[in-house]
């Protein structure tokens, strides 16, 4: 069984990160790709631009509905199937995000979804 962890992309790699997947659709402003330590940039696993814009209008007030809508997007997009080949052979997968809010960000929803579908 795979372990899915969540970590901010600005945090340094640690021994127990396993395979590191950056899961934001947009690249963090002011950062060069060679300066961030990740194995895969899976922007396909990030929320759609429409959902992201809608959610950012009221992140705390729309959190629960955002999570439901995002889970539907993940199911329709076969997120687990997309990621399966990349993470084969790794027991730990660390999902990386750039958002400042560690409590209300899409990576938490994605990690729960993947735990239930792997």
Short mmCIF file of N, CA, C and O in Angstrom, two decimals:
data_model
loop_
_atom_site.label_atom_id
_atom_site.label_comp_id
_atom_site.label_asym_id
_atom_site.label_seq_id
_atom_site.Cartn_x
_atom_site.Cartn_y
_atom_site.Cartn_z
N UNK A 1 0.84 -1.19 0.00
CA UNK A 1 0.00 0.00 0.00
C UNK A 1 0.89 1.25 0.00
O UNK A 1 1.84 1.35 0.76
N UNK A 2 0.55 2.17 -0.86
CA UNK A 2 1.34 3.40 -0.98
C UNK A 2 0.95 4.39 0.12
O UNK A 2 -0.20 4.49 0.51
N UNK A 3 1.95 5.15 0.55
CA UNK A 3 1.71 6.23 1.49
C UNK A 3 1.79 7.54 0.70
O UNK A 3 2.76 7.77 -0.03
N UNK A 4 0.76 8.37 0.83
CA UNK A 4 0.74 9.67 0.16
C UNK A 4 0.90 10.75 1.21
O UNK A 4 0.11 10.85 2.14
N UNK A 5 1.94 11.55 1.04
CA UNK A 5 2.24 12.65 1.95
C UNK A 5 2.05 13.97 1.20
O UNK A 5 2.05 14.00 -0.03
N UNK A 6 1.92 15.04 1.97
CA UNK A 6 1.73 16.37 1.40
C UNK A 6 2.81 17.29 1.98
O UNK A 6 3.08 17.25 3.17
N UNK A 7 3.40 18.10 1.09
CA UNK A 7 4.49 18.97 1.53
C UNK A 7 4.55 20.19 0.61
O UNK A 7 4.27 20.08 -0.58
N UNK A 8 4.93 21.29 1.16
CA UNK A 8 5.09 22.51 0.36
C UNK A 8 6.37 22.37 -0.49
O UNK A 8 7.39 21.90 -0.01
N UNK A 9 6.30 22.78 -1.73
CA UNK A 9 7.42 22.56 -2.65
C UNK A 9 8.69 23.30 -2.22
O UNK A 9 9.79 22.92 -2.58
N UNK A 10 8.55 24.33 -1.42
CA UNK A 10 9.70 25.10 -0.98
C UNK A 10 10.48 24.40 0.13
O UNK A 10 11.59 24.79 0.44
N UNK A 11 9.88 23.38 0.73
CA UNK A 11 10.58 22.62 1.78
C UNK A 11 11.60 21.70 1.12
O UNK A 11 11.34 21.12 0.06
N UNK A 12 12.76 21.53 1.75
CA UNK A 12 13.79 20.69 1.14
C UNK A 12 13.38 19.21 1.12
O UNK A 12 12.57 18.77 1.93
N UNK A 13 13.94 18.49 0.18
CA UNK A 13 13.72 17.05 0.08
C UNK A 13 14.25 16.40 1.35
O UNK A 13 15.28 16.79 1.87
N UNK A 14 13.53 15.39 1.82
CA UNK A 14 14.01 14.61 2.95
C UNK A 14 14.09 13.14 2.53
O UNK A 14 13.53 12.75 1.50
N UNK A 15 14.77 12.35 3.31
CA UNK A 15 14.97 10.94 2.98
C UNK A 15 13.67 10.18 2.81
O UNK A 15 13.60 9.24 2.04
N UNK A 16 12.65 10.57 3.56
CA UNK A 16 11.40 9.82 3.52
C UNK A 16 10.35 10.43 2.59
O UNK A 16 9.17 10.15 2.72
N UNK A 17 10.76 11.22 1.61
CA UNK A 17 9.82 11.80 0.64
C UNK A 17 9.43 10.81 -0.45
O UNK A 17 8.37 10.95 -1.05
N UNK A 18 10.27 9.87 -0.76
CA UNK A 18 9.98 8.97 -1.86
C UNK A 18 9.95 9.73 -3.18
O UNK A 18 10.81 10.57 -3.45
N UNK A 19 8.94 9.46 -4.00
CA UNK A 19 8.78 10.10 -5.30
C UNK A 19 8.02 11.41 -5.10
O UNK A 19 6.94 11.43 -4.51
N UNK A 20 8.58 12.52 -5.57
CA UNK A 20 8.02 13.85 -5.33
C UNK A 20 7.29 14.36 -6.57
O UNK A 20 7.89 14.51 -7.63
N UNK A 21 5.98 14.62 -6.40
CA UNK A 21 5.13 15.04 -7.51
C UNK A 21 4.58 16.44 -7.22
O UNK A 21 3.82 16.63 -6.27
N UNK A 22 4.96 17.40 -8.06
CA UNK A 22 4.43 18.76 -7.95
C UNK A 22 3.08 18.78 -8.66
O UNK A 22 2.98 18.43 -9.83
N UNK A 23 2.01 19.17 -7.93
CA UNK A 23 0.65 19.02 -8.46
C UNK A 23 -0.10 20.36 -8.56
O UNK A 23 -1.29 20.42 -8.31
N UNK A 24 0.59 21.40 -8.95
CA UNK A 24 -0.07 22.69 -9.22
C UNK A 24 -0.08 22.91 -10.73
O UNK A 24 0.86 22.51 -11.43
N UNK A 25 -1.11 23.55 -11.22
CA UNK A 25 -1.20 23.84 -12.65
C UNK A 25 -0.27 24.97 -13.05
O UNK A 25 0.28 25.00 -14.15
N UNK A 26 -0.07 25.92 -12.14
CA UNK A 26 0.78 27.08 -12.42
C UNK A 26 2.13 26.94 -11.72
O UNK A 26 2.20 26.47 -10.59
N UNK A 27 3.17 27.38 -12.41
CA UNK A 27 4.51 27.35 -11.81
C UNK A 27 4.62 28.49 -10.79
O UNK A 27 4.13 29.59 -11.04
N UNK A 28 5.27 28.24 -9.64
CA UNK A 28 5.39 29.31 -8.63
C UNK A 28 6.17 30.51 -9.17
O UNK A 28 7.25 30.35 -9.75
N UNK A 29 5.62 31.68 -8.97
CA UNK A 29 6.26 32.91 -9.46
C UNK A 29 7.63 33.10 -8.83
O UNK A 29 7.83 32.86 -7.65
N UNK A 30 8.56 33.55 -9.65
CA UNK A 30 9.89 33.87 -9.15
C UNK A 30 10.79 32.67 -8.91
O UNK A 30 11.89 32.83 -8.39
N UNK A 31 10.34 31.47 -9.25
CA UNK A 31 11.15 30.27 -9.02
C UNK A 31 11.54 29.64 -10.35
O UNK A 31 10.71 29.47 -11.24
N UNK A 32 12.81 29.30 -10.46
CA UNK A 32 13.27 28.60 -11.66
C UNK A 32 13.09 27.10 -11.46
O UNK A 32 13.23 26.60 -10.34
N UNK A 33 12.78 26.40 -12.52
CA UNK A 33 12.52 24.96 -12.41
C UNK A 33 13.71 24.21 -11.82
O UNK A 33 13.53 23.28 -11.04
N UNK A 34 14.90 24.63 -12.15
CA UNK A 34 16.08 23.93 -11.64
C UNK A 34 16.31 24.20 -10.15
O UNK A 34 17.10 23.50 -9.52
N UNK A 35 15.61 25.18 -9.58
CA UNK A 35 15.77 25.49 -8.16
C UNK A 35 14.83 24.69 -7.26
O UNK A 35 14.99 24.72 -6.04
N UNK A 36 13.84 24.03 -7.83
CA UNK A 36 12.89 23.26 -7.03
C UNK A 36 13.11 21.77 -7.26
O UNK A 36 13.27 21.32 -8.39
N UNK A 37 13.10 21.00 -6.19
CA UNK A 37 13.44 19.58 -6.23
C UNK A 37 12.17 18.73 -6.32
O UNK A 37 11.46 18.56 -5.33
N UNK A 38 11.87 18.21 -7.51
CA UNK A 38 10.70 17.38 -7.73
C UNK A 38 11.04 16.34 -8.80
O UNK A 38 11.98 16.52 -9.58
N UNK A 39 10.28 15.25 -8.84
CA UNK A 39 10.49 14.21 -9.84
C UNK A 39 9.54 14.34 -11.03
O UNK A 39 9.88 13.95 -12.13
N UNK A 40 8.34 14.84 -10.78
CA UNK A 40 7.32 14.95 -11.82
C UNK A 40 6.48 16.19 -11.56
O UNK A 40 6.10 16.45 -10.42
N UNK A 41 6.19 16.93 -12.62
CA UNK A 41 5.24 18.03 -12.53
C UNK A 41 3.96 17.53 -13.19
O UNK A 41 3.87 17.42 -14.41
N UNK A 42 2.97 17.20 -12.37
CA UNK A 42 1.71 16.63 -12.86
C UNK A 42 0.61 17.67 -12.79
O UNK A 42 -0.33 17.56 -11.99
N UNK A 43 0.68 18.65 -13.66
CA UNK A 43 -0.33 19.71 -13.65
C UNK A 43 -1.71 19.18 -14.01
O UNK A 43 -2.72 19.77 -13.67
N UNK A 44 -1.75 18.00 -14.65
CA UNK A 44 -3.02 17.38 -15.00
C UNK A 44 -3.82 16.98 -13.77
O UNK A 44 -5.03 16.78 -13.83
N UNK A 45 -3.14 16.83 -12.62
CA UNK A 45 -3.81 16.44 -11.38
C UNK A 45 -4.32 17.64 -10.59
O UNK A 45 -5.00 17.47 -9.58
N UNK A 46 -4.00 18.83 -11.01
CA UNK A 46 -4.45 20.05 -10.32
C UNK A 46 -5.91 20.34 -10.71
O UNK A 46 -6.40 19.85 -11.72
N UNK A 47 -6.59 21.12 -9.89
CA UNK A 47 -7.97 21.50 -10.25
C UNK A 47 -8.00 22.25 -11.59
O UNK A 47 -7.04 22.91 -11.96
N UNK A 48 -9.12 22.14 -12.28
CA UNK A 48 -9.27 22.86 -13.54
C UNK A 48 -9.16 24.37 -13.28
O UNK A 48 -9.42 24.83 -12.16
N UNK A 49 -8.77 25.12 -14.29
CA UNK A 49 -8.68 26.58 -14.10
C UNK A 49 -10.00 27.20 -13.62
O UNK A 49 -10.00 28.08 -12.77
N UNK A 50 -11.12 26.70 -14.13
CA UNK A 50 -12.42 27.24 -13.72
C UNK A 50 -12.69 26.97 -12.24
O UNK A 50 -13.13 27.87 -11.51
N UNK A 51 -12.42 25.76 -11.80
CA UNK A 51 -12.65 25.41 -10.40
C UNK A 51 -11.70 26.19 -9.50
O UNK A 51 -12.10 26.69 -8.45
N UNK A 52 -10.48 26.32 -9.91
CA UNK A 52 -9.49 27.06 -9.12
C UNK A 52 -9.91 28.52 -8.96
O UNK A 52 -9.88 29.07 -7.87
N UNK A 53 -10.33 29.16 -10.03
CA UNK A 53 -10.78 30.57 -9.96
C UNK A 53 -11.99 30.71 -9.04
O UNK A 53 -12.05 31.61 -8.20
N UNK A 54 -12.97 29.81 -9.20
CA UNK A 54 -14.16 29.85 -8.36
C UNK A 54 -13.79 29.70 -6.89
O UNK A 54 -14.27 30.45 -6.04
N UNK A 55 -12.94 28.75 -6.59
CA UNK A 55 -12.55 28.49 -5.20
C UNK A 55 -11.80 29.68 -4.59
O UNK A 55 -12.04 30.04 -3.44
N UNK A 56 -10.93 30.30 -5.33
CA UNK A 56 -10.11 31.39 -4.80
C UNK A 56 -10.91 32.67 -4.50
O UNK A 56 -10.39 33.56 -3.85
N UNK A 57 -12.15 32.72 -4.93
CA UNK A 57 -13.00 33.86 -4.57
C UNK A 57 -13.38 33.82 -3.09
O UNK A 57 -13.67 34.85 -2.50
N UNK A 58 -13.38 32.62 -2.48
CA UNK A 58 -13.74 32.46 -1.06
C UNK A 58 -13.21 31.12 -0.57
O UNK A 58 -13.96 30.15 -0.43
N UNK A 59 -11.91 31.05 -0.31
CA UNK A 59 -11.27 29.76 -0.01
C UNK A 59 -11.83 29.07 1.22
O UNK A 59 -12.03 27.86 1.22
N UNK A 60 -12.09 29.77 2.27
CA UNK A 60 -12.60 29.11 3.47
C UNK A 60 -14.09 28.79 3.35
O UNK A 60 -14.53 27.71 3.74
N UNK A 61 -14.86 29.69 2.80
CA UNK A 61 -16.30 29.48 2.67
C UNK A 61 -16.68 28.42 1.65
O UNK A 61 -17.73 27.80 1.77
N UNK A 62 -15.83 28.22 0.67
CA UNK A 62 -16.14 27.26 -0.40
C UNK A 62 -15.35 25.96 -0.29
O UNK A 62 -15.40 25.13 -1.19
N UNK A 63 -14.63 25.76 0.79
CA UNK A 63 -13.73 24.61 0.92
C UNK A 63 -14.45 23.28 0.71
O UNK A 63 -14.01 22.44 -0.08
N UNK A 64 -15.54 23.04 1.42
CA UNK A 64 -16.22 21.74 1.33
C UNK A 64 -16.77 21.48 -0.07
O UNK A 64 -16.63 20.38 -0.61
N UNK A 65 -17.38 22.48 -0.66
CA UNK A 65 -17.90 22.31 -2.02
C UNK A 65 -16.76 22.17 -3.02
O UNK A 65 -16.84 21.39 -3.97
N UNK A 66 -15.68 22.90 -2.81
CA UNK A 66 -14.51 22.75 -3.67
C UNK A 66 -14.01 21.32 -3.63
O UNK A 66 -13.71 20.72 -4.67
N UNK A 67 -13.88 20.75 -2.43
CA UNK A 67 -13.38 19.38 -2.28
C UNK A 67 -14.27 18.40 -3.05
O UNK A 67 -13.77 17.51 -3.75
N UNK A 68 -15.58 18.55 -2.95
CA UNK A 68 -16.50 17.66 -3.69
C UNK A 68 -16.32 17.80 -5.20
O UNK A 68 -16.24 16.80 -5.92
N UNK A 69 -16.26 19.04 -5.67
CA UNK A 69 -16.10 19.26 -7.12
C UNK A 69 -14.76 18.75 -7.62
O UNK A 69 -14.67 18.16 -8.71
N UNK A 70 -13.73 18.97 -6.84
CA UNK A 70 -12.40 18.52 -7.25
C UNK A 70 -12.32 17.00 -7.28
O UNK A 70 -11.74 16.42 -8.21
N UNK A 71 -12.92 16.33 -6.31
CA UNK A 71 -12.95 14.86 -6.33
C UNK A 71 -13.65 14.34 -7.59
O UNK A 71 -13.22 13.35 -8.17
N UNK A 72 -14.70 15.02 -8.01
CA UNK A 72 -15.38 14.63 -9.26
C UNK A 72 -14.44 14.78 -10.45
O UNK A 72 -14.38 13.93 -11.34
N UNK A 73 -13.70 15.91 -10.48
CA UNK A 73 -12.72 16.09 -11.56
C UNK A 73 -11.67 14.99 -11.55
O UNK A 73 -11.29 14.48 -12.61
N UNK A 74 -11.21 14.62 -10.37
CA UNK A 74 -10.19 13.57 -10.27
C UNK A 74 -10.73 12.24 -10.77
O UNK A 74 -10.02 11.50 -11.47
N UNK A 75 -11.97 11.94 -10.44
CA UNK A 75 -12.57 10.68 -10.88
C UNK A 75 -12.74 10.65 -12.40
O UNK A 75 -12.38 9.67 -13.06
N UNK A 76 -13.25 11.73 -12.95
CA UNK A 76 -13.47 11.82 -14.40
C UNK A 76 -12.13 11.75 -15.14
O UNK A 76 -12.03 11.12 -16.20
N UNK A 77 -11.11 12.37 -14.58
CA UNK A 77 -9.79 12.38 -15.21
C UNK A 77 -8.94 11.17 -14.93
O UNK A 77 -7.80 11.08 -15.39
N UNK A 78 -9.47 10.23 -14.17
CA UNK A 78 -8.75 9.00 -13.83
C UNK A 78 -7.37 9.31 -13.24
O UNK A 78 -6.35 8.81 -13.69
N UNK A 79 -7.37 10.14 -12.21
CA UNK A 79 -6.13 10.61 -11.60
C UNK A 79 -5.25 9.47 -11.12
O UNK A 79 -4.04 9.48 -11.31
N UNK A 80 -5.84 8.49 -10.47
CA UNK A 80 -5.04 7.38 -9.95
C UNK A 80 -4.37 6.62 -11.09
O UNK A 80 -3.19 6.26 -11.00
N UNK A 81 -5.10 6.39 -12.17
CA UNK A 81 -4.52 5.69 -13.32
C UNK A 81 -3.39 6.50 -13.94
O UNK A 81 -2.37 5.95 -14.35
N UNK A 82 -3.58 7.81 -14.03
CA UNK A 82 -2.54 8.67 -14.60
C UNK A 82 -1.24 8.54 -13.81
O UNK A 82 -0.16 8.43 -14.38
N UNK A 83 -1.34 8.53 -12.50
CA UNK A 83 -0.16 8.55 -11.64
C UNK A 83 0.47 7.18 -11.44
O UNK A 83 1.67 7.06 -11.17
N UNK A 84 -0.29 6.13 -11.63
CA UNK A 84 0.14 4.77 -11.30
C UNK A 84 1.49 4.38 -11.92
O UNK A 84 2.36 3.88 -11.23
N UNK A 85 1.68 4.60 -13.18
CA UNK A 85 2.93 4.20 -13.84
C UNK A 85 4.13 5.00 -13.32
O UNK A 85 5.23 4.45 -13.21
N UNK A 86 3.93 6.25 -13.02
CA UNK A 86 5.03 7.08 -12.54
C UNK A 86 5.54 6.64 -11.17
O UNK A 86 6.73 6.70 -10.90
N UNK A 87 4.63 6.23 -10.30
CA UNK A 87 5.01 5.94 -8.91
C UNK A 87 5.25 4.46 -8.65
O UNK A 87 5.51 4.06 -7.51
N UNK A 88 5.16 3.65 -9.68
CA UNK A 88 5.40 2.22 -9.51
C UNK A 88 6.82 2.03 -8.94
O UNK A 88 7.77 2.64 -9.37
N UNK A 89 6.91 1.19 -7.94
CA UNK A 89 8.20 0.92 -7.31
C UNK A 89 8.51 1.83 -6.13
O UNK A 89 9.54 1.68 -5.48
N UNK A 90 7.64 2.78 -5.85
CA UNK A 90 7.83 3.68 -4.70
C UNK A 90 6.74 3.41 -3.67
O UNK A 90 5.57 3.36 -4.00
N UNK A 91 7.15 3.25 -2.43
CA UNK A 91 6.18 3.06 -1.34
C UNK A 91 5.62 4.39 -0.85
O UNK A 91 4.51 4.45 -0.34
N UNK A 92 6.42 5.45 -1.01
CA UNK A 92 6.01 6.77 -0.53
C UNK A 92 5.98 7.74 -1.71
O UNK A 92 6.91 7.80 -2.51
N UNK A 93 4.89 8.50 -1.78
CA UNK A 93 4.74 9.54 -2.80
C UNK A 93 4.42 10.83 -2.05
O UNK A 93 3.48 10.88 -1.25
N UNK A 94 5.22 11.85 -2.28
CA UNK A 94 4.99 13.14 -1.66
C UNK A 94 4.41 14.10 -2.69
O UNK A 94 5.03 14.33 -3.74
N UNK A 95 3.22 14.59 -2.42
CA UNK A 95 2.54 15.53 -3.29
C UNK A 95 2.93 16.93 -2.87
O UNK A 95 2.76 17.32 -1.72
N UNK A 96 3.48 17.68 -3.80
CA UNK A 96 4.02 19.01 -3.51
C UNK A 96 3.08 20.10 -4.02
O UNK A 96 2.53 19.98 -5.11
N UNK A 97 2.94 21.15 -3.23
CA UNK A 97 2.09 22.27 -3.60
C UNK A 97 2.81 23.57 -3.28
O UNK A 97 3.74 23.60 -2.49
N UNK A 98 2.36 24.67 -3.89
CA UNK A 98 3.00 25.97 -3.67
C UNK A 98 2.15 26.90 -2.80
O UNK A 98 2.66 27.90 -2.30
N UNK A 99 0.89 26.60 -2.60
CA UNK A 99 0.00 27.48 -1.84
C UNK A 99 0.54 27.76 -0.44
O UNK A 99 1.24 26.93 0.14
N UNK A 100 0.19 28.92 0.08
CA UNK A 100 0.64 29.29 1.43
C UNK A 100 -0.22 28.64 2.51
O UNK A 100 0.24 28.46 3.63
N UNK A 101 -1.45 28.30 2.20
CA UNK A 101 -2.38 27.77 3.19
C UNK A 101 -2.22 26.25 3.31
O UNK A 101 -2.60 25.52 2.40
N UNK A 102 -1.71 25.75 4.45
CA UNK A 102 -1.51 24.32 4.60
C UNK A 102 -2.80 23.57 4.96
O UNK A 102 -2.83 22.35 4.93
N UNK A 103 -3.87 24.29 5.29
CA UNK A 103 -5.11 23.66 5.73
C UNK A 103 -6.15 23.57 4.62
O UNK A 103 -6.91 22.61 4.54
N UNK A 104 -6.19 24.57 3.76
CA UNK A 104 -7.16 24.60 2.67
C UNK A 104 -6.42 24.68 1.33
O UNK A 104 -6.28 25.75 0.75
N UNK A 105 -5.95 23.54 0.87
CA UNK A 105 -5.35 23.50 -0.47
C UNK A 105 -5.69 22.17 -1.13
O UNK A 105 -5.94 21.17 -0.47
N UNK A 106 -5.70 22.18 -2.44
CA UNK A 106 -6.16 21.04 -3.21
C UNK A 106 -5.35 19.76 -2.98
O UNK A 106 -5.86 18.66 -3.16
N UNK A 107 -4.12 19.89 -2.57
CA UNK A 107 -3.26 18.72 -2.42
C UNK A 107 -3.78 17.79 -1.32
O UNK A 107 -3.62 16.58 -1.41
N UNK A 108 -4.43 18.33 -0.31
CA UNK A 108 -5.02 17.51 0.75
C UNK A 108 -6.15 16.65 0.19
O UNK A 108 -6.27 15.47 0.53
N UNK A 109 -6.96 17.24 -0.67
CA UNK A 109 -8.06 16.50 -1.30
C UNK A 109 -7.48 15.42 -2.21
O UNK A 109 -7.94 14.27 -2.21
N UNK A 110 -6.47 15.78 -2.97
CA UNK A 110 -5.83 14.82 -3.88
C UNK A 110 -5.23 13.65 -3.12
O UNK A 110 -5.39 12.49 -3.51
N UNK A 111 -4.53 13.93 -2.03
CA UNK A 111 -3.92 12.85 -1.23
C UNK A 111 -4.99 11.89 -0.72
O UNK A 111 -4.83 10.67 -0.80
N UNK A 112 -6.09 12.41 -0.19
CA UNK A 112 -7.18 11.54 0.28
C UNK A 112 -7.75 10.71 -0.86
O UNK A 112 -8.01 9.52 -0.70
N UNK A 113 -7.95 11.35 -1.99
CA UNK A 113 -8.49 10.64 -3.16
C UNK A 113 -7.56 9.48 -3.54
O UNK A 113 -8.02 8.35 -3.76
N UNK A 114 -6.28 9.75 -3.63
CA UNK A 114 -5.33 8.72 -4.04
C UNK A 114 -5.23 7.60 -3.02
O UNK A 114 -5.09 6.43 -3.38
N UNK A 115 -5.29 7.93 -1.74
CA UNK A 115 -5.27 6.88 -0.70
C UNK A 115 -6.43 5.92 -0.88
O UNK A 115 -6.29 4.72 -0.61
N UNK A 116 -7.56 6.42 -1.34
CA UNK A 116 -8.75 5.59 -1.53
C UNK A 116 -8.78 4.86 -2.88
O UNK A 116 -9.64 3.99 -3.09
N UNK A 117 -7.88 5.23 -3.79
CA UNK A 117 -7.93 4.64 -5.14
C UNK A 117 -6.66 3.91 -5.55
O UNK A 117 -6.50 3.54 -6.70
N UNK A 118 -5.75 3.72 -4.63
CA UNK A 118 -4.54 2.96 -4.94
C UNK A 118 -4.58 1.63 -4.27
O UNK A 118 -5.12 1.39 -3.25
#
